Amino acid sequence: MRLAAFSLALLAALPAARAADPALPGITLEQAMADPDWIGPPVESMWWRWDGQSAYYTLKRKGSNLRDIWRVGIDGSAPALVDDAGRVDMDTASVVETGGARSAFVRNGNVFVRDLRSGTLTQLTRENASASRLQWNRSGGLIWRTGVDWYRWDGRIVAVAAQPRADDAPDATPPADALRDHQLRLQRTLAQIKAQREATRAQMDDWRRTDPTRPPAPIHLGKDVEIVDSALSPDGRWLLVTTRAKGAEAGRVDKMPVPVAESGYGESEDARTLVGRNDPLPHRLWLAEVATGKVRELKFDALPGIKDDPLAALRRAAGKDALKGNRPLQVGTGDDVPAPQWSDDGGSVAVMLRAVDNKDRWLATVDLANAALQPRHRLHDDAWINWSFNDFGWLPDGRMLWYLSEESGWSHLYTLRGTQRSQLTDGRWETSQVAVSRDGTSFYFLCNRAAPIDYEVCAVPSAGGAVRELTALDGVEDFSLSPDGGKLLVRHSAAYLPPQISVLDAQGGPARQLTDTRSDAFRALPWIQPQYVQVPSRHGAGAIWGKYYGPTTMAPGRKYPIVMFVHGAGYLQNADMRWPDYFREQMFHNLLVNEGYIVLDLDYRASQGYGRDWRTAIYRWMGKPELEDYRDGLDWLVETHQGDRDRAGIYGGSYGGFMTLTALFQAPGVFKAGAALRPVSDWMQYNHEYTSNILNDPELDPEAYRRSSPIEFADGLQDHLLIAHGMIDDNVFFRDSVLLTQRLIELHKDHWSIAPYPLERHGFVHSDSWLDEYRRIHALFEDTLRP
């Protein structure tokens, strides 16, 4: 949607908020917290049928955790449940070969090939192990990985392509041993046996190399390593292997009590390590020539800044030794960082590497002949490198490399051809979810150009040019190009529309909605549409985007009690125009407005969608800028929406629970009540990967942990606090709330309570627990904020 300006006046004119009207039956707390099956299931995933004339998608089955597969024609015909016979001939998300004649996909772990001209389906594997990493080569062959082994299909047979092994080669030269040498010198027969054994092995190796009917020999990486990942070139010549030291100490694993279990006994589960207990294990990278088994290490010395220490000042202040040599790093394996990407011709490969301290990210290619990394791009961030916007890959020509980078302050798309670098997108908006057209002439991607909260599908020529918005749906979640590249399948949503599917021409134009899975009961309710607002910051942050819920007509002279909601995760966007992750909370906000409250939900500093500086504003001091934003939001409600400053409450879960504690402990009297759900109270108790990015290592930066952890400021509590926490939460441990409980007891605090939920993890799944929790939140606000 192209919006000329997102002014407050325009935003107020977006779908108007309904005034509270006793004659209209609004949502009840019981219904809002019931099993969400009553709403209708969202479309969870989608993909094209091979002929591009219909699409498949998954829906949760009512009253069950099972998922069903549905099919719908792009002509708008009625959706139909895929039965057993239909699943036998069903594609899943596929990769199309360069010429467009065939596609390949994995279904139930097995590999299939579809002829896109005739529709003929060929099954290549039938086994219990699951295949992954499918890629076509220029000769029409296909490779994939099952377990640690790689396989290839040449159009006729399936064969082993590469077998990396974490052991020594049988003919490896043993370490020097004076006793062995002495024995072989004196015992001629032993020496002859050894020579015959080596000759036999040499003959077998020679026969294997010269016999194309035999698979290549295993590739031996050594017995002192563990294989983390591997990537085979599509032509089968080269294998990249990522390893870590065998038996390396990954840190002490915590134990989480499970008080209610089927056995009738108290049990426990292994849980994650705590921050600072051990860094992520560093990687090494190897290049193996498959035909010969020759293995060479790809050294990291050439990476610019690899020997720099971004934490040197903190290290000195903590009395720690200076960093020596290269910083430890990890190679992308397809989790947070993409795995190595080979061009279709097997002549080029790109690798993303990330420093363990997460201050640097490198993109490098490999000189295959000389087994050397060739640095192509370095992204440095004094705070931390984003977990998102790390995508990269090759255009079909195998020569142009593309990648995303936040170097401008916003995620944008860049290309590299040799040393020539081009920036294809620019501006105060973010590029994500990049897809390349089959002919390589265009990039498709998600963008929020019109406003940070409005997501559309955009396109730009790979040679450079104008960016075009192809959709006008406001809340695009993701998209998929049809097998012939002519159409776009788009999953999109809105405030009261769970994700659905539409289809449109790949060049843009009107979209045809194919699904609407909402129930009649949900659609019939008179929902209060959120107003998308910009709250002015008094702390130099510019505008803080948010969603405001309130009556259309305010009673003259009346002051309204205020509830402020804080979303979780920190790096998450909840003020966008899509179906919210917190849909139950949105229904709760409807109930509150019907009862006379006004509600504000902010994308505080640290949230997703607003660029690098917004994300990293919390570096080394979590809670400070976010609390400033919420106090600015409170002032805005008082000044512009008749909010009652003396009757303000705050609540949220996870990071939102942390912020609720921060607000009550560090700004006593500002919020009269707060509900902290599954809250982090002490960042020393949280995981390493998340926390060390923002607060560094606790031994290097103890001040960052002290000033960011609510438990350090618990003495400031003077208002009403509810803590609610699942007892088998394996993300934010229940122990966090137990430790805070003990602290509050020792401080002789009152007006607080804790509600434990024995069968809930971090995200509640049982409607009974949801209802109990929100009854308590509702009662807290009614008791403390109502006149």
PDB file of N, CA, C and O in Angstrom, residues 253-317:
ATOM      1  N   VAL A 253      25.365 -27.865  31.632  1.00  0.00           N
ATOM      2  CA  VAL A 253      23.946 -27.890  31.292  1.00  0.00           C
ATOM      3  C   VAL A 253      23.129 -27.779  32.570  1.00  0.00           C
ATOM      4  O   VAL A 253      23.379 -28.490  33.554  1.00  0.00           O
ATOM      5  N   ASP A 254      22.164 -26.883  32.561  1.00  0.00           N
ATOM      6  CA  ASP A 254      21.322 -26.691  33.736  1.00  0.00           C
ATOM      7  C   ASP A 254      20.273 -27.803  33.823  1.00  0.00           C
ATOM      8  O   ASP A 254      20.018 -28.508  32.854  1.00  0.00           O
ATOM      9  N   LYS A 255      19.688 -27.966  34.980  1.00  0.00           N
ATOM     10  CA  LYS A 255      18.612 -28.922  35.213  1.00  0.00           C
ATOM     11  C   LYS A 255      17.340 -28.156  35.548  1.00  0.00           C
ATOM     12  O   LYS A 255      17.341 -27.268  36.400  1.00  0.00           O
ATOM     13  N   MET A 256      16.259 -28.497  34.866  1.00  0.00           N
ATOM     14  CA  MET A 256      14.980 -27.843  35.111  1.00  0.00           C
ATOM     15  C   MET A 256      14.023 -28.832  35.774  1.00  0.00           C
ATOM     16  O   MET A 256      13.727 -29.883  35.198  1.00  0.00           O
ATOM     17  N   PRO A 257      13.531 -28.528  36.972  1.00  0.00           N
ATOM     18  CA  PRO A 257      12.569 -29.430  37.621  1.00  0.00           C
ATOM     19  C   PRO A 257      11.263 -29.512  36.838  1.00  0.00           C
ATOM     20  O   PRO A 257      10.793 -28.523  36.275  1.00  0.00           O
ATOM     21  N   VAL A 258      10.692 -30.709  36.800  1.00  0.00           N
ATOM     22  CA  VAL A 258       9.367 -30.938  36.205  1.00  0.00           C
ATOM     23  C   VAL A 258       8.499 -31.498  37.338  1.00  0.00           C
ATOM     24  O   VAL A 258       8.526 -32.694  37.624  1.00  0.00           O
ATOM     25  N   PRO A 259       7.717 -30.636  38.002  1.00  0.00           N
ATOM     26  CA  PRO A 259       7.028 -31.083  39.225  1.00  0.00           C
ATOM     27  C   PRO A 259       5.835 -31.991  38.971  1.00  0.00           C
ATOM     28  O   PRO A 259       5.483 -32.805  39.829  1.00  0.00           O
ATOM     29  N   VAL A 260       5.177 -31.855  37.814  1.00  0.00           N
ATOM     30  CA  VAL A 260       3.995 -32.668  37.517  1.00  0.00           C
ATOM     31  C   VAL A 260       4.284 -33.478  36.258  1.00  0.00           C
ATOM     32  O   VAL A 260       4.433 -32.917  35.169  1.00  0.00           O
ATOM     33  N   ALA A 261       4.408 -34.795  36.398  1.00  0.00           N
ATOM     34  CA  ALA A 261       4.764 -35.654  35.270  1.00  0.00           C
ATOM     35  C   ALA A 261       3.876 -36.895  35.260  1.00  0.00           C
ATOM     36  O   ALA A 261       3.263 -37.267  36.275  1.00  0.00           O
ATOM     37  N   GLU A 262       3.808 -37.553  34.120  1.00  0.00           N
ATOM     38  CA  GLU A 262       2.976 -38.745  33.986  1.00  0.00           C
ATOM     39  C   GLU A 262       3.384 -39.849  34.951  1.00  0.00           C
ATOM     40  O   GLU A 262       2.554 -40.639  35.402  1.00  0.00           O
ATOM     41  N   SER A 263       4.662 -39.911  35.281  1.00  0.00           N
ATOM     42  CA  SER A 263       5.155 -40.990  36.146  1.00  0.00           C
ATOM     43  C   SER A 263       4.629 -40.895  37.568  1.00  0.00           C
ATOM     44  O   SER A 263       4.637 -41.867  38.304  1.00  0.00           O
ATOM     45  N   GLY A 264       4.177 -39.704  37.951  1.00  0.00           N
ATOM     46  CA  GLY A 264       3.763 -39.500  39.336  1.00  0.00           C
ATOM     47  C   GLY A 264       4.905 -39.040  40.220  1.00  0.00           C
ATOM     48  O   GLY A 264       4.691 -38.682  41.384  1.00  0.00           O
ATOM     49  N   TYR A 265       6.140 -39.068  39.685  1.00  0.00           N
ATOM     50  CA  TYR A 265       7.314 -38.613  40.423  1.00  0.00           C
ATOM     51  C   TYR A 265       7.713 -37.215  39.954  1.00  0.00           C
ATOM     52  O   TYR A 265       7.416 -36.811  38.827  1.00  0.00           O
ATOM     53  N   GLY A 266       8.408 -36.521  40.831  1.00  0.00           N
ATOM     54  CA  GLY A 266       9.063 -35.297  40.400  1.00  0.00           C
ATOM     55  C   GLY A 266      10.218 -35.655  39.481  1.00  0.00           C
ATOM     56  O   GLY A 266      11.009 -36.555  39.784  1.00  0.00           O
ATOM     57  N   GLU A 267      10.317 -34.981  38.335  1.00  0.00           N
ATOM     58  CA  GLU A 267      11.359 -35.277  37.365  1.00  0.00           C
ATOM     59  C   GLU A 267      12.147 -34.016  37.043  1.00  0.00           C
ATOM     60  O   GLU A 267      11.882 -32.943  37.595  1.00  0.00           O
ATOM     61  N   SER A 268      13.121 -34.156  36.147  1.00  0.00           N
ATOM     62  CA  SER A 268      13.895 -32.992  35.712  1.00  0.00           C
ATOM     63  C   SER A 268      14.270 -33.182  34.248  1.00  0.00           C
ATOM     64  O   SER A 268      14.281 -34.300  33.730  1.00  0.00           O
ATOM     65  N   GLU A 269      14.562 -32.078  33.585  1.00  0.00           N
ATOM     66  CA  GLU A 269      15.005 -32.084  32.195  1.00  0.00           C
ATOM     67  C   GLU A 269      16.330 -31.334  32.084  1.00  0.00           C
ATOM     68  O   GLU A 269      16.564 -30.371  32.817  1.00  0.00           O
ATOM     69  N   ASP A 270      17.172 -31.794  31.158  1.00  0.00           N
ATOM     70  CA  ASP A 270      18.354 -31.009  30.832  1.00  0.00           C
ATOM     71  C   ASP A 270      17.910 -29.724  30.154  1.00  0.00           C
ATOM     72  O   ASP A 270      17.008 -29.716  29.315  1.00  0.00           O
ATOM     73  N   ALA A 271      18.531 -28.640  30.521  1.00  0.00           N
ATOM     74  CA  ALA A 271      18.169 -27.341  29.956  1.00  0.00           C
ATOM     75  C   ALA A 271      19.431 -26.659  29.436  1.00  0.00           C
ATOM     76  O   ALA A 271      20.533 -27.213  29.486  1.00  0.00           O
ATOM     77  N   ARG A 272      19.271 -25.457  28.947  1.00  0.00           N
ATOM     78  CA  ARG A 272      20.375 -24.730  28.325  1.00  0.00           C
ATOM     79  C   ARG A 272      21.419 -24.286  29.351  1.00  0.00           C
ATOM     80  O   ARG A 272      21.167 -24.268  30.557  1.00  0.00           O
ATOM     81  N   THR A 273      22.564 -23.881  28.831  1.00  0.00           N
ATOM     82  CA  THR A 273      23.594 -23.281  29.680  1.00  0.00           C
ATOM     83  C   THR A 273      23.255 -21.818  29.920  1.00  0.00           C
ATOM     84  O   THR A 273      22.491 -21.200  29.175  1.00  0.00           O
ATOM     85  N   LEU A 274      23.826 -21.243  30.953  1.00  0.00           N
ATOM     86  CA  LEU A 274      23.605 -19.842  31.286  1.00  0.00           C
ATOM     87  C   LEU A 274      24.642 -18.970  30.580  1.00  0.00           C
ATOM     88  O   LEU A 274      25.710 -19.432  30.181  1.00  0.00           O
ATOM     89  N   VAL A 275      24.325 -17.697  30.442  1.00  0.00           N
ATOM     90  CA  VAL A 275      25.211 -16.767  29.758  1.00  0.00           C
ATOM     91  C   VAL A 275      26.566 -16.714  30.472  1.00  0.00           C
ATOM     92  O   VAL A 275      26.655 -16.694  31.696  1.00  0.00           O
ATOM     93  N   GLY A 276      27.617 -16.713  29.669  1.00  0.00           N
ATOM     94  CA  GLY A 276      28.963 -16.601  30.215  1.00  0.00           C
ATOM     95  C   GLY A 276      29.552 -17.897  30.706  1.00  0.00           C
ATOM     96  O   GLY A 276      30.727 -17.952  31.066  1.00  0.00           O
ATOM     97  N   ARG A 277      28.746 -18.975  30.722  1.00  0.00           N
ATOM     98  CA  ARG A 277      29.282 -20.247  31.228  1.00  0.00           C
ATOM     99  C   ARG A 277      30.191 -20.907  30.207  1.00  0.00           C
ATOM    100  O   ARG A 277      31.071 -21.664  30.564  1.00  0.00           O
ATOM    101  N   ASN A 278      29.976 -20.646  28.929  1.00  0.00           N
ATOM    102  CA  ASN A 278      30.898 -21.050  27.867  1.00  0.00           C
ATOM    103  C   ASN A 278      30.463 -20.421  26.555  1.00  0.00           C
ATOM    104  O   ASN A 278      29.284 -20.424  26.223  1.00  0.00           O
ATOM    105  N   ASP A 279      31.431 -19.890  25.818  1.00  0.00           N
ATOM    106  CA  ASP A 279      31.130 -19.330  24.508  1.00  0.00           C
ATOM    107  C   ASP A 279      30.703 -20.433  23.551  1.00  0.00           C
ATOM    108  O   ASP A 279      31.064 -21.601  23.727  1.00  0.00           O
ATOM    109  N   PRO A 280      29.946 -20.088  22.506  1.00  0.00           N
ATOM    110  CA  PRO A 280      29.682 -21.069  21.446  1.00  0.00           C
ATOM    111  C   PRO A 280      30.991 -21.617  20.904  1.00  0.00           C
ATOM    112  O   PRO A 280      31.996 -20.894  20.799  1.00  0.00           O
ATOM    113  N   LEU A 281      31.021 -22.889  20.566  1.00  0.00           N
ATOM    114  CA  LEU A 281      32.262 -23.538  20.158  1.00  0.00           C
ATOM    115  C   LEU A 281      32.709 -23.034  18.795  1.00  0.00           C
ATOM    116  O   LEU A 281      31.913 -22.973  17.851  1.00  0.00           O
ATOM    117  N   PRO A 282      33.984 -22.652  18.644  1.00  0.00           N
ATOM    118  CA  PRO A 282      34.472 -22.150  17.360  1.00  0.00           C
ATOM    119  C   PRO A 282      34.574 -23.266  16.321  1.00  0.00           C
ATOM    120  O   PRO A 282      34.675 -24.447  16.655  1.00  0.00           O
ATOM    121  N   HIS A 283      34.551 -22.855  15.064  1.00  0.00           N
ATOM    122  CA  HIS A 283      34.597 -23.789  13.938  1.00  0.00           C
ATOM    123  C   HIS A 283      35.910 -23.689  13.179  1.00  0.00           C
ATOM    124  O   HIS A 283      36.619 -22.679  13.245  1.00  0.00           O
ATOM    125  N   ARG A 284      36.178 -24.759  12.423  1.00  0.00           N
ATOM    126  CA  ARG A 284      37.214 -24.756  11.400  1.00  0.00           C
ATOM    127  C   ARG A 284      36.555 -25.162  10.087  1.00  0.00           C
ATOM    128  O   ARG A 284      35.523 -25.823  10.083  1.00  0.00           O
ATOM    129  N   LEU A 285      37.165 -24.758   8.978  1.00  0.00           N
ATOM    130  CA  LEU A 285      36.569 -25.002   7.669  1.00  0.00           C
ATOM    131  C   LEU A 285      37.577 -25.701   6.777  1.00  0.00           C
ATOM    132  O   LEU A 285      38.754 -25.307   6.718  1.00  0.00           O
ATOM    133  N   TRP A 286      37.122 -26.742   6.061  1.00  0.00           N
ATOM    134  CA  TRP A 286      37.997 -27.573   5.248  1.00  0.00           C
ATOM    135  C   TRP A 286      37.453 -27.669   3.824  1.00  0.00           C
ATOM    136  O   TRP A 286      36.235 -27.669   3.605  1.00  0.00           O
ATOM    137  N   LEU A 287      38.363 -27.777   2.878  1.00  0.00           N
ATOM    138  CA  LEU A 287      38.016 -28.015   1.484  1.00  0.00           C
ATOM    139  C   LEU A 287      38.566 -29.379   1.087  1.00  0.00           C
ATOM    140  O   LEU A 287      39.770 -29.630   1.183  1.00  0.00           O
ATOM    141  N   ALA A 288      37.675 -30.251   0.628  1.00  0.00           N
ATOM    142  CA  ALA A 288      38.084 -31.601   0.227  1.00  0.00           C
ATOM    143  C   ALA A 288      37.828 -31.790  -1.262  1.00  0.00           C
ATOM    144  O   ALA A 288      36.772 -31.410  -1.774  1.00  0.00           O
ATOM    145  N   GLU A 289      38.810 -32.375  -1.950  1.00  0.00           N
ATOM    146  CA  GLU A 289      38.624 -32.783  -3.332  1.00  0.00           C
ATOM    147  C   GLU A 289      38.067 -34.203  -3.305  1.00  0.00           C
ATOM    148  O   GLU A 289      38.729 -35.144  -2.834  1.00  0.00           O
ATOM    149  N   VAL A 290      36.845 -34.365  -3.781  1.00  0.00           N
ATOM    150  CA  VAL A 290      36.124 -35.626  -3.594  1.00  0.00           C
ATOM    151  C   VAL A 290      36.836 -36.792  -4.277  1.00  0.00           C
ATOM    152  O   VAL A 290      36.954 -37.889  -3.713  1.00  0.00           O
ATOM    153  N   ALA A 291      37.338 -36.589  -5.489  1.00  0.00           N
ATOM    154  CA  ALA A 291      37.931 -37.691  -6.249  1.00  0.00           C
ATOM    155  C   ALA A 291      39.177 -38.250  -5.581  1.00  0.00           C
ATOM    156  O   ALA A 291      39.416 -39.463  -5.599  1.00  0.00           O
ATOM    157  N   THR A 292      39.976 -37.389  -4.988  1.00  0.00           N
ATOM    158  CA  THR A 292      41.248 -37.829  -4.392  1.00  0.00           C
ATOM    159  C   THR A 292      41.179 -37.980  -2.880  1.00  0.00           C
ATOM    160  O   THR A 292      42.039 -38.628  -2.281  1.00  0.00           O
ATOM    161  N   GLY A 293      40.162 -37.352  -2.251  1.00  0.00           N
ATOM    162  CA  GLY A 293      40.083 -37.374  -0.792  1.00  0.00           C
ATOM    163  C   GLY A 293      41.036 -36.396  -0.130  1.00  0.00           C
ATOM    164  O   GLY A 293      41.133 -36.365   1.099  1.00  0.00           O
ATOM    165  N   LYS A 294      41.708 -35.586  -0.912  1.00  0.00           N
ATOM    166  CA  LYS A 294      42.663 -34.628  -0.361  1.00  0.00           C
ATOM    167  C   LYS A 294      41.921 -33.540   0.395  1.00  0.00           C
ATOM    168  O   LYS A 294      40.970 -32.939  -0.112  1.00  0.00           O
ATOM    169  N   VAL A 295      42.344 -33.256   1.628  1.00  0.00           N
ATOM    170  CA  VAL A 295      41.689 -32.286   2.498  1.00  0.00           C
ATOM    171  C   VAL A 295      42.675 -31.170   2.852  1.00  0.00           C
ATOM    172  O   VAL A 295      43.801 -31.444   3.266  1.00  0.00           O
ATOM    173  N   ARG A 296      42.221 -29.921   2.678  1.00  0.00           N
ATOM    174  CA  ARG A 296      43.044 -28.772   3.050  1.00  0.00           C
ATOM    175  C   ARG A 296      42.201 -27.813   3.892  1.00  0.00           C
ATOM    176  O   ARG A 296      41.017 -27.606   3.613  1.00  0.00           O
ATOM    177  N   GLU A 297      42.815 -27.243   4.910  1.00  0.00           N
ATOM    178  CA  GLU A 297      42.093 -26.314   5.771  1.00  0.00           C
ATOM    179  C   GLU A 297      42.052 -24.935   5.130  1.00  0.00           C
ATOM    180  O   GLU A 297      43.044 -24.455   4.578  1.00  0.00           O
ATOM    181  N   LEU A 298      40.878 -24.308   5.217  1.00  0.00           N
ATOM    182  CA  LEU A 298      40.717 -22.929   4.761  1.00  0.00           C
ATOM    183  C   LEU A 298      40.958 -22.017   5.957  1.00  0.00           C
ATOM    184  O   LEU A 298      40.115 -21.913   6.866  1.00  0.00           O
ATOM    185  N   LYS A 299      42.098 -21.383   5.984  1.00  0.00           N
ATOM    186  CA  LYS A 299      42.480 -20.539   7.113  1.00  0.00           C
ATOM    187  C   LYS A 299      41.698 -19.223   7.088  1.00  0.00           C
ATOM    188  O   LYS A 299      41.325 -18.724   6.037  1.00  0.00           O
ATOM    189  N   PHE A 300      41.496 -18.660   8.281  1.00  0.00           N
ATOM    190  CA  PHE A 300      40.710 -17.437   8.408  1.00  0.00           C
ATOM    191  C   PHE A 300      41.573 -16.180   8.475  1.00  0.00           C
ATOM    192  O   PHE A 300      41.042 -15.070   8.629  1.00  0.00           O
ATOM    193  N   ASP A 301      42.880 -16.314   8.355  1.00  0.00           N
ATOM    194  CA  ASP A 301      43.786 -15.179   8.549  1.00  0.00           C
ATOM    195  C   ASP A 301      43.505 -14.010   7.621  1.00  0.00           C
ATOM    196  O   ASP A 301      43.759 -12.848   7.973  1.00  0.00           O
ATOM    197  N   ALA A 302      42.981 -14.275   6.427  1.00  0.00           N
ATOM    198  CA  ALA A 302      42.792 -13.209   5.443  1.00  0.00           C
ATOM    199  C   ALA A 302      41.572 -12.343   5.724  1.00  0.00           C
ATOM    200  O   ALA A 302      41.394 -11.295   5.093  1.00  0.00           O
ATOM    201  N   LEU A 303      40.714 -12.735   6.658  1.00  0.00           N
ATOM    202  CA  LEU A 303      39.513 -11.956   6.939  1.00  0.00           C
ATOM    203  C   LEU A 303      39.890 -10.632   7.595  1.00  0.00           C
ATOM    204  O   LEU A 303      40.568 -10.617   8.628  1.00  0.00           O
ATOM    205  N   PRO A 304      39.478  -9.512   7.038  1.00  0.00           N
ATOM    206  CA  PRO A 304      39.856  -8.216   7.620  1.00  0.00           C
ATOM    207  C   PRO A 304      39.286  -8.039   9.010  1.00  0.00           C
ATOM    208  O   PRO A 304      38.111  -8.312   9.248  1.00  0.00           O
ATOM    209  N   GLY A 305      40.130  -7.619   9.940  1.00  0.00           N
ATOM    210  CA  GLY A 305      39.692  -7.388  11.314  1.00  0.00           C
ATOM    211  C   GLY A 305      39.617  -8.627  12.166  1.00  0.00           C
ATOM    212  O   GLY A 305      39.179  -8.549  13.315  1.00  0.00           O
ATOM    213  N   ILE A 306      40.063  -9.779  11.648  1.00  0.00           N
ATOM    214  CA  ILE A 306      39.943 -11.019  12.406  1.00  0.00           C
ATOM    215  C   ILE A 306      40.790 -11.000  13.670  1.00  0.00           C
ATOM    216  O   ILE A 306      40.465 -11.651  14.663  1.00  0.00           O
ATOM    217  N   LYS A 307      41.857 -10.203  13.672  1.00  0.00           N
ATOM    218  CA  LYS A 307      42.718 -10.122  14.859  1.00  0.00           C
ATOM    219  C   LYS A 307      42.351  -8.958  15.775  1.00  0.00           C
ATOM    220  O   LYS A 307      42.914  -8.817  16.858  1.00  0.00           O
ATOM    221  N   ASP A 308      41.421  -8.095  15.341  1.00  0.00           N
ATOM    222  CA  ASP A 308      40.985  -6.969  16.175  1.00  0.00           C
ATOM    223  C   ASP A 308      40.145  -7.484  17.343  1.00  0.00           C
ATOM    224  O   ASP A 308      39.447  -8.495  17.223  1.00  0.00           O
ATOM    225  N   ASP A 309      40.191  -6.765  18.442  1.00  0.00           N
ATOM    226  CA  ASP A 309      39.407  -7.134  19.617  1.00  0.00           C
ATOM    227  C   ASP A 309      38.440  -6.002  19.945  1.00  0.00           C
ATOM    228  O   ASP A 309      38.821  -5.020  20.575  1.00  0.00           O
ATOM    229  N   PRO A 310      37.174  -6.109  19.541  1.00  0.00           N
ATOM    230  CA  PRO A 310      36.214  -5.046  19.830  1.00  0.00           C
ATOM    231  C   PRO A 310      35.956  -4.856  21.319  1.00  0.00           C
ATOM    232  O   PRO A 310      35.420  -3.820  21.722  1.00  0.00           O
ATOM    233  N   LEU A 311      36.311  -5.847  22.118  1.00  0.00           N
ATOM    234  CA  LEU A 311      36.061  -5.793  23.557  1.00  0.00           C
ATOM    235  C   LEU A 311      37.330  -5.530  24.352  1.00  0.00           C
ATOM    236  O   LEU A 311      37.384  -5.783  25.556  1.00  0.00           O
ATOM    237  N   ALA A 312      38.354  -4.999  23.682  1.00  0.00           N
ATOM    238  CA  ALA A 312      39.654  -4.811  24.340  1.00  0.00           C
ATOM    239  C   ALA A 312      39.551  -3.905  25.568  1.00  0.00           C
ATOM    240  O   ALA A 312      40.139  -4.194  26.617  1.00  0.00           O
ATOM    241  N   ALA A 313      38.795  -2.812  25.461  1.00  0.00           N
ATOM    242  CA  ALA A 313      38.686  -1.879  26.586  1.00  0.00           C
ATOM    243  C   ALA A 313      38.009  -2.543  27.777  1.00  0.00           C
ATOM    244  O   ALA A 313      38.448  -2.384  28.930  1.00  0.00           O
ATOM    245  N   LEU A 314      36.947  -3.282  27.529  1.00  0.00           N
ATOM    246  CA  LEU A 314      36.269  -3.987  28.616  1.00  0.00           C
ATOM    247  C   LEU A 314      37.172  -5.063  29.207  1.00  0.00           C
ATOM    248  O   LEU A 314      37.172  -5.295  30.422  1.00  0.00           O
ATOM    249  N   ARG A 315      37.955  -5.709  28.331  1.00  0.00           N
ATOM    250  CA  ARG A 315      38.857  -6.759  28.807  1.00  0.00           C
ATOM    251  C   ARG A 315      39.908  -6.169  29.757  1.00  0.00           C
ATOM    252  O   ARG A 315      40.212  -6.750  30.807  1.00  0.00           O
ATOM    253  N   ARG A 316      40.451  -5.006  29.379  1.00  0.00           N
ATOM    254  CA  ARG A 316      41.449  -4.354  30.245  1.00  0.00           C
ATOM    255  C   ARG A 316      40.824  -3.939  31.574  1.00  0.00           C
ATOM    256  O   ARG A 316      41.418  -4.125  32.642  1.00  0.00           O
ATOM    257  N   ALA A 317      39.619  -3.356  31.500  1.00  0.00           N
ATOM    258  CA  ALA A 317      38.961  -2.896  32.723  1.00  0.00           C
ATOM    259  C   ALA A 317      38.659  -4.050  33.671  1.00  0.00           C
ATOM    260  O   ALA A 317      38.664  -3.871  34.896  1.00  0.00           O
TER     261      ALA A 317
END
